[in-house]
Structures are given as structure tokens and as C-alpha cells.
CSV table of C-alpha atoms and ligand atoms in Angstrom, one decimal:
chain,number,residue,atom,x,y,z
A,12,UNK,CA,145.9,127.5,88.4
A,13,UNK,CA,145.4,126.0,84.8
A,14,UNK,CA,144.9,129.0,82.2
A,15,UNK,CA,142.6,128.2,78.8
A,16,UNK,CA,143.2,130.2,75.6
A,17,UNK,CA,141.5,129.8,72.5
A,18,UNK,CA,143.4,130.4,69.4
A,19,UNK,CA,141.7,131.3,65.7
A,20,UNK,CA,143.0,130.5,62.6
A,21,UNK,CA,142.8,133.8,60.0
A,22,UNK,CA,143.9,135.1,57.3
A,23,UNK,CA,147.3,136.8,58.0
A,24,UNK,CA,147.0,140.4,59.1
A,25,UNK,CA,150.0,141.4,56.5
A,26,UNK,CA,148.1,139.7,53.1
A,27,UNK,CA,145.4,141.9,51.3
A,28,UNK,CA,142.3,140.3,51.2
A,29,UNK,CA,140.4,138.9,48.2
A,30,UNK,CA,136.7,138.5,47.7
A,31,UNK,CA,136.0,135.2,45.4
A,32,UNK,CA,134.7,136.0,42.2
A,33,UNK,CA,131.2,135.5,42.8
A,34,UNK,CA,131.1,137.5,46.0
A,35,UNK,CA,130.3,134.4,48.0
A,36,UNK,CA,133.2,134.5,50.2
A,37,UNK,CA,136.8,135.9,50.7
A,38,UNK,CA,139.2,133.5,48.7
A,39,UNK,CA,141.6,131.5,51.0
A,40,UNK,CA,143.0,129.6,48.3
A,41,UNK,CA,146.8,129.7,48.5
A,42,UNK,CA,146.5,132.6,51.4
A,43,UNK,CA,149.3,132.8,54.4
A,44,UNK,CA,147.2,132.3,57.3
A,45,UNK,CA,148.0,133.0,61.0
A,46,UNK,CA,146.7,133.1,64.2
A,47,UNK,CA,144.1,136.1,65.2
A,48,UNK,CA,146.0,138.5,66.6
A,49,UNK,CA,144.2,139.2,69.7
A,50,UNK,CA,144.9,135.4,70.5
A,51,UNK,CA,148.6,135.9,69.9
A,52,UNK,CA,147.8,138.4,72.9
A,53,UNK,CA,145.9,135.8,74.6
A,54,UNK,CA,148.3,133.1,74.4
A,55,UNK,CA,151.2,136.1,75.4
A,56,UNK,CA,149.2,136.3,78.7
A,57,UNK,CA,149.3,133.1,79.8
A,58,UNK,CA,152.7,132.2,79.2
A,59,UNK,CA,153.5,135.5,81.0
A,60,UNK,CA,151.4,134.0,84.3
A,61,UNK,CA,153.0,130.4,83.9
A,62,UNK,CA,156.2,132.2,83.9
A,63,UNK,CA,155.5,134.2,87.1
A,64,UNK,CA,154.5,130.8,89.3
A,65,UNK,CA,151.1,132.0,89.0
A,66,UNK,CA,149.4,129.7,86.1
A,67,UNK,CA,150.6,125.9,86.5
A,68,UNK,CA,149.3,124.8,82.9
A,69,UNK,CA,148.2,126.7,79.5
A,70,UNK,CA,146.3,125.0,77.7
A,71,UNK,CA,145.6,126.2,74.0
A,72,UNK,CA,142.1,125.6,71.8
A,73,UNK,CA,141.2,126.0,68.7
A,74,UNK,CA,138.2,125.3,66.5
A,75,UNK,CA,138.1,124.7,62.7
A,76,UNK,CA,139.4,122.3,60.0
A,77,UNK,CA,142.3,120.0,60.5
A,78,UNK,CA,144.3,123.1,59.8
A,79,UNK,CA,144.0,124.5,63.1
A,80,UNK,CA,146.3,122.2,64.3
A,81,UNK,CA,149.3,124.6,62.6
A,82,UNK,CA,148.0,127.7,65.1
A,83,UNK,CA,147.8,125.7,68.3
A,84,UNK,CA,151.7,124.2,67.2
A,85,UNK,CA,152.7,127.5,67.1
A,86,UNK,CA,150.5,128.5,70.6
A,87,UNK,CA,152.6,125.7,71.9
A,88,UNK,CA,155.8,126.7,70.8
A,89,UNK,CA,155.2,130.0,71.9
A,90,UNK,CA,154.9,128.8,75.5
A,91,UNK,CA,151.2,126.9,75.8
A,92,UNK,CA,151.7,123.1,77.8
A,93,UNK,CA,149.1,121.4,75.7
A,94,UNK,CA,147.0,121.5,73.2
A,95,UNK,CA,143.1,120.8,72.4
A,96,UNK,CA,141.2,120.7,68.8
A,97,UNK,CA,137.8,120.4,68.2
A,98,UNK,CA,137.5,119.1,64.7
A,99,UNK,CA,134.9,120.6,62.5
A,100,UNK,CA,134.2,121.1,58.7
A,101,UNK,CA,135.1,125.0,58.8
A,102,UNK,CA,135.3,127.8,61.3
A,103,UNK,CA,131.7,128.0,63.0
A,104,UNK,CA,129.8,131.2,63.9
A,105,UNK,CA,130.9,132.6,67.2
A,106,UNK,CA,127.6,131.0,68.9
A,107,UNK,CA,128.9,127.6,68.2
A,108,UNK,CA,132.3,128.1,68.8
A,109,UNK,CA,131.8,129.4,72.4
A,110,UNK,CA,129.2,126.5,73.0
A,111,UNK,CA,131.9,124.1,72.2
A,112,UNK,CA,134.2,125.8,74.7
A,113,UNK,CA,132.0,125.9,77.1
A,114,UNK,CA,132.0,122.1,76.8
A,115,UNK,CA,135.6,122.0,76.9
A,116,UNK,CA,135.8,124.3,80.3
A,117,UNK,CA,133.2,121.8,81.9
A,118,UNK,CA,136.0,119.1,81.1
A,119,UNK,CA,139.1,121.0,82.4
A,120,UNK,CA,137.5,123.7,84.5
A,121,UNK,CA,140.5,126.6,84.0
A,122,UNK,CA,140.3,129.2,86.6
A,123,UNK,CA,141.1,131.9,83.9
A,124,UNK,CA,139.9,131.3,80.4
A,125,UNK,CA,141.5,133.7,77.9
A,126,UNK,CA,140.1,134.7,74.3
A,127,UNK,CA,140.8,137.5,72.0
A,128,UNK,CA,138.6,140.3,72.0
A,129,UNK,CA,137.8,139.9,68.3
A,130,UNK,CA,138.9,137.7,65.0
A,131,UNK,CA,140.2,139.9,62.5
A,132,UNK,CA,138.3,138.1,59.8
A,133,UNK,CA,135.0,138.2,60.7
A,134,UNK,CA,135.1,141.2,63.1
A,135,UNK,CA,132.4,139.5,65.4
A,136,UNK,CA,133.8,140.6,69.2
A,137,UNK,CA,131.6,138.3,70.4
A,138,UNK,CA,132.9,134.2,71.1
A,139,UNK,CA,133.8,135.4,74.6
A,140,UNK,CA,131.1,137.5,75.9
A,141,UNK,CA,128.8,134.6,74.4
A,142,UNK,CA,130.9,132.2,76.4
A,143,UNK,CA,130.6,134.1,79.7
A,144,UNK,CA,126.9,134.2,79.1
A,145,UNK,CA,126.6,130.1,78.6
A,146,UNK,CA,129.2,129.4,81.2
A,147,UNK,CA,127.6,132.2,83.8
A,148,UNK,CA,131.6,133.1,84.3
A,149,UNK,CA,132.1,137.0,84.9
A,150,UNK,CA,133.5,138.4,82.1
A,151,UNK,CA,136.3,141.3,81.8
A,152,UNK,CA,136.9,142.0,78.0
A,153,UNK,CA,139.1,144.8,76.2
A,154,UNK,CA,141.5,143.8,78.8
A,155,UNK,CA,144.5,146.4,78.5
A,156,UNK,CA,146.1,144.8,82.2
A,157,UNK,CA,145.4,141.6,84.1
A,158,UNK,CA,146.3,140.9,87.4
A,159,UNK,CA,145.9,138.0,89.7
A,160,UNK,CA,145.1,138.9,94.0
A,161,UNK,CA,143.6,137.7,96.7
A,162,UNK,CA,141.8,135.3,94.8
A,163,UNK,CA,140.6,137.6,91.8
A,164,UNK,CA,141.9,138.6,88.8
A,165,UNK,CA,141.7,142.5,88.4
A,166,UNK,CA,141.1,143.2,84.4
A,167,UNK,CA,141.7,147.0,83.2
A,168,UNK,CA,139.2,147.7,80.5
A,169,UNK,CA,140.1,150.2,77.3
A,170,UNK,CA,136.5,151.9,77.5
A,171,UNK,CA,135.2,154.8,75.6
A,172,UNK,CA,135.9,156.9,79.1
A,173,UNK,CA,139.3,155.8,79.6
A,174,UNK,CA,140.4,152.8,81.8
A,175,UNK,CA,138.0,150.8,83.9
A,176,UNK,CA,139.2,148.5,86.6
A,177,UNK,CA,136.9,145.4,87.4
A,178,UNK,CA,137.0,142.7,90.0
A,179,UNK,CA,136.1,139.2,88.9
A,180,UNK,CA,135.1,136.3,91.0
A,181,UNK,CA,137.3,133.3,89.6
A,182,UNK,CA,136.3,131.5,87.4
A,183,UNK,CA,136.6,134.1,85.3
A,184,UNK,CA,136.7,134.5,81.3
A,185,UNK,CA,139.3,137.9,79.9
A,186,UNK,CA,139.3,139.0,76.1
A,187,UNK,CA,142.3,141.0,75.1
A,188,UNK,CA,142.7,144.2,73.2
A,189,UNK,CA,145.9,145.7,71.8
A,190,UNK,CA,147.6,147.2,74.5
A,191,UNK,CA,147.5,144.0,77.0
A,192,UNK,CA,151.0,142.8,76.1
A,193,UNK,CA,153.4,142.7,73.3
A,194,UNK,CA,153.5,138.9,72.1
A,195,UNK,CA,157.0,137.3,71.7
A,196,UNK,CA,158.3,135.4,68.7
A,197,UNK,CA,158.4,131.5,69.0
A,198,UNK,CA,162.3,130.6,69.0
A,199,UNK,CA,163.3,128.0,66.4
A,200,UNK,CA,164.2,124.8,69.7
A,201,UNK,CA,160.6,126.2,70.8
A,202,UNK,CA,159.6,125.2,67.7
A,203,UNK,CA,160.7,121.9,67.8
A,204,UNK,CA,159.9,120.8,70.9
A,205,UNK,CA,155.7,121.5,70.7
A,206,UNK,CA,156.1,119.5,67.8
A,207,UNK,CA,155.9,116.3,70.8
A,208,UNK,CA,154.0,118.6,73.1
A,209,UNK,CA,150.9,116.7,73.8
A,210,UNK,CA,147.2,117.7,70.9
A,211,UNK,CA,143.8,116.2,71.4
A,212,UNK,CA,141.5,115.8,68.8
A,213,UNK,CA,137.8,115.9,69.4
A,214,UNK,CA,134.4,116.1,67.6
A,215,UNK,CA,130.9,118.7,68.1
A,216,UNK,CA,129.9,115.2,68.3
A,217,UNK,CA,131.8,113.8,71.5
A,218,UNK,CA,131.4,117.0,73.3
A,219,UNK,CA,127.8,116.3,72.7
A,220,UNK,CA,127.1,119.6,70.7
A,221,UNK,CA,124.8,120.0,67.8
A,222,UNK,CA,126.3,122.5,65.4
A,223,UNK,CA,123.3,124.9,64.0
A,224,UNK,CA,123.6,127.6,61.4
A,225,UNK,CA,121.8,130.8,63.0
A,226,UNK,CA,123.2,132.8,60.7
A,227,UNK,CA,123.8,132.8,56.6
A,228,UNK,CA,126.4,134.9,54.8
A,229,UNK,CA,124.9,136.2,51.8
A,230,UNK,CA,126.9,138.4,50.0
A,231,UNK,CA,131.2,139.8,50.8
A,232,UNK,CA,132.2,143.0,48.7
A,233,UNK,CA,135.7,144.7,48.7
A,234,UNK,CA,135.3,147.6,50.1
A,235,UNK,CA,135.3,150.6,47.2
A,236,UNK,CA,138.3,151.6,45.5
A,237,UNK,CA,140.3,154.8,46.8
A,238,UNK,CA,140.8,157.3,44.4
A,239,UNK,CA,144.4,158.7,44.0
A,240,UNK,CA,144.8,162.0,45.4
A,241,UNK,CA,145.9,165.4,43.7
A,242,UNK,CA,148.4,167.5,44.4
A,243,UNK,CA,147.5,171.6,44.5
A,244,UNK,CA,149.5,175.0,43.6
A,245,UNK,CA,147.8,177.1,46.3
A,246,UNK,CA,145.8,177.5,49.3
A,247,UNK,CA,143.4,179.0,46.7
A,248,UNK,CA,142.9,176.6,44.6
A,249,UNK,CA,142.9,173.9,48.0
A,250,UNK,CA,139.8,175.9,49.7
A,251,UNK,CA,138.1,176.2,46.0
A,252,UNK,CA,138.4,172.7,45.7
A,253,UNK,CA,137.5,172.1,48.8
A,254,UNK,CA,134.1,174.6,48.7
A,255,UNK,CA,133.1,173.5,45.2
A,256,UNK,CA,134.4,170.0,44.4
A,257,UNK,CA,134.7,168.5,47.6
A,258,UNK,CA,131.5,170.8,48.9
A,259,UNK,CA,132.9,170.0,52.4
A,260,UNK,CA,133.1,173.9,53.7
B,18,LIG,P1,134.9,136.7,67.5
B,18,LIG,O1,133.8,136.7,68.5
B,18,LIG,O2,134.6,135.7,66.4
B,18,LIG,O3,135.4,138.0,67.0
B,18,LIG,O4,136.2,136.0,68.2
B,18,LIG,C1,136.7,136.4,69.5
B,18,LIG,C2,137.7,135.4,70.0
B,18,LIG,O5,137.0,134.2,70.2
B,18,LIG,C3,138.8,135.1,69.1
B,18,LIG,O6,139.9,136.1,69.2
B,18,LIG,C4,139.3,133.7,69.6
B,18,LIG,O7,140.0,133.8,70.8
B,18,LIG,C5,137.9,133.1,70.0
B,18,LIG,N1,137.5,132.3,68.8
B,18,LIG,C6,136.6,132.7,67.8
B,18,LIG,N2,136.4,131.7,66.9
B,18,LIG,C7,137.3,130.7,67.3
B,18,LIG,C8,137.7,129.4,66.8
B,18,LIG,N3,137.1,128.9,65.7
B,18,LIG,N4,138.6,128.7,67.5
B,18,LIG,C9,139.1,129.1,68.6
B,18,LIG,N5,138.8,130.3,69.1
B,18,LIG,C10,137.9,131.1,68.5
């Protein structure tokens, strides 16, 4: 069963974000980046069913700059068989990004197409549900446990509720959420070795989509500053404060 995971280049969950000067954008200039960690998850998944004799290939994508190529290295060094980029000037809007992988799954046709549930950058939570729609692939997302039987893979979904269990035809398309699996770190021989593992390069072009802006970011804003906090003698003075400052009782 061949297993496809897509893989997004962000900014690294541990750096504070900046907003550029002019408010057009969040400054990546000279910014650790990483990959999304949802699709650390993804990619986590996948290794785990190669590992069990259930998956017989991983193969990772990602979509972006010539960048990209660092995130689906380390996809392969944590465990991915090959490697796919499709080449474009910067990280398209989710709607292009799942048309393009919906191009690519007509190509390798995966049984079990993995994505993360959201990219931390842009918060969208929606590349794979767009992707299930274009592909008309059932869809499990906020997977929290994925299981292969019978022909199906059983996804566990984190809902509002609690846990819902769903049974999905194969092929089938999974986004992760937090509690699906607790991604390993790549090992330093690991490292070295994706370095020969096998990375396509293609173009929007040669997949034979056209890239459309549907969307136009106008403004980004850090969010407002926190005020410091103060420190009070009494309960007195707390429920004062908290009646006539605060006016929240
Ligand atoms: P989003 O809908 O943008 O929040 O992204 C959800 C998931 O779609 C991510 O966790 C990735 O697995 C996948 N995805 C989004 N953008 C890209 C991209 N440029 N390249 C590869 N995968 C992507």
C-alpha cells in the first residue's frame, strides 16, 4: 500500500512571529523555519504503517519555493521512501495547493493520503478537506487514531462530543490533530542517508494546473500587546478591583 504525505514549510513553532513593517506580511527574513507540525504528525503515521508491513512506500510532498526541498529531506530522514516537489514562486492558497495534489494522487494513486489538519502559519484547516472534495476520496480529519482492516482504514475523530469513529472506503484522504502520535526525532545516519534518497522536481505547469489567486491578503497585525499584571494585598482589594476596574462581577 503506498502512503502520500504532504509536508508544509512554516515558520518554526518555537520563534515569535514578526509582522513586516508595513503590515503587508509576517517577516521571514532570517527566520528558523520547520515543518508544520501536524505534518510532522503526518509523516510520524506513515513511517509507523511502513514499519508495521502495512504501508510498502511513503512518499513525502511538499509545495512552495525551492526551499521546500529542506522539509521533505528531513520527511525523508525521518522515515519517508521518496520525495516529490512541486516548484512554485511561494506557498499558494490551500485551493491551489490541494489542486496540485490532486494531480499528483492521479499520478501515484496512494491508497491513504495523509495531510495535517492545519498549517500553523496561516491557520486555514482546509488543503485536505478541499482535496477530498476535488479527488471525491472520503475524508477522516482530526484524526486522533488510524487504523488499517478489512480493507478500510478506521479514523478516530477529536470532535466537539468526544471521539467519533468513521469507516472509509480506501482511497481514502486522513488529516491529523495533536493526539494522533508523538513524532520521532530524525537520527543523525538517518540524516545522511535521505540526503541520496530519491526528490522529484515538478512545475503547476507539467501537472497541467493553472495557479489563480482567489484570495488577497490585505492587511497582518500583531495581535495587541498584554498588559503586565498586578499583584494585590487582599481579597478586598482583588473583588474591588475586580467590581470596579475590571467591571467583570
Ligand atoms: P491548511 O489547509 O493550509 O491549514 O493546511 C493543512 C495541511 O495541508 C497542512 O498541514 C499540509 O499537510 C497540507 N499543505 C498545505 N499547504 C501545503 C504546501 N504548500 N505544501 C504541502 N502541503 C501543504
Amino acid at each position: 500500500m503506498k502512503v502520500l504525505v504532504t509536508v508544509k514549510r512554516v515558520i518554526d513553532y518555537n520563534v515569535k512571529v514578526r509582522v513586516k513593517s508595513d503590515n503587508s506580511d509576517v517577516d521571514l527574513a532570517n527566520v528558523k523555519m520547520a515543518i508544520n507540525p501536524f505534518c510532522e504528525i503526518a509523516v510520524e503515521e506513515a513511517v509507523r504503517l511502513k514499519e508495521a508491513g502495512t504501508a510498502s512506500e511513503v512518499v513525502v510532498v511538499s509545495v512552495g519555493p525551492k526551499a521546500v526541498q529542506e522539509q521533505i529531506r528531513t520527511a525523508l530522514a525521518l522515515g519517508a521512501d521518496r520525495g516529490i516537489h512541486i516548484e512554485t514562486e511561494e506557498s499558494p492558497e490551500s485551493l491551489n495547493v490541494a489542486k496540485l495534489l490532486a494531480k499528483v494522487i492521479d499520478e501515484e494513486k496512494p491508497e491513504l493520503v495523509i495531510l495535517g489538519k492545519q498549517a500553523i502559519d496561516t491557520d486555514n484547516n482546509q488543503t485536505g478537506q478541499m482535496l477530498a472534495a476535488l479527488t471525491d476520496m472520503p475524508q477522516g480529519t482530526f484524526a486522533s487514531e488510524v487504523k488499517l482492516e478489512d480493507g478500510k482504514a478506521m479514523v478516530t475523530r477529536e470532535v466537539d462530543g468526544g471521539l467519533q469513529t468513521v469507516a472509509l472506503n480506501l482511497p481514502a484522504i486522513v488529516t491529523t490533530d495533536l493526539r494522533l502520535n508523538e513524532p520521532r526525532y530524525a537520527s543523525l545516519p538517518n540524516i545522511m542517508k535521505a540526503k541520496r534518497k530519491p526528490l522529484a522536481v515538478k512545475t503547476a505547469e507539467e501537472l497541467g494546473v493553472e495557479l489563480k489567486a482567489h484570495t488577497q491578503l490585505l492587511k497582518v497585525a500583531p495581535p495587541a500587546e498584554r498588559q503586565a499584571g498586578i499583584k494585590v494585598a487582599s481579597i478586598d482589594e482583588l473583588v474591588e478591583k475586580l467590581k470596579n476596574e475590571a467591571k467583570v462581577i
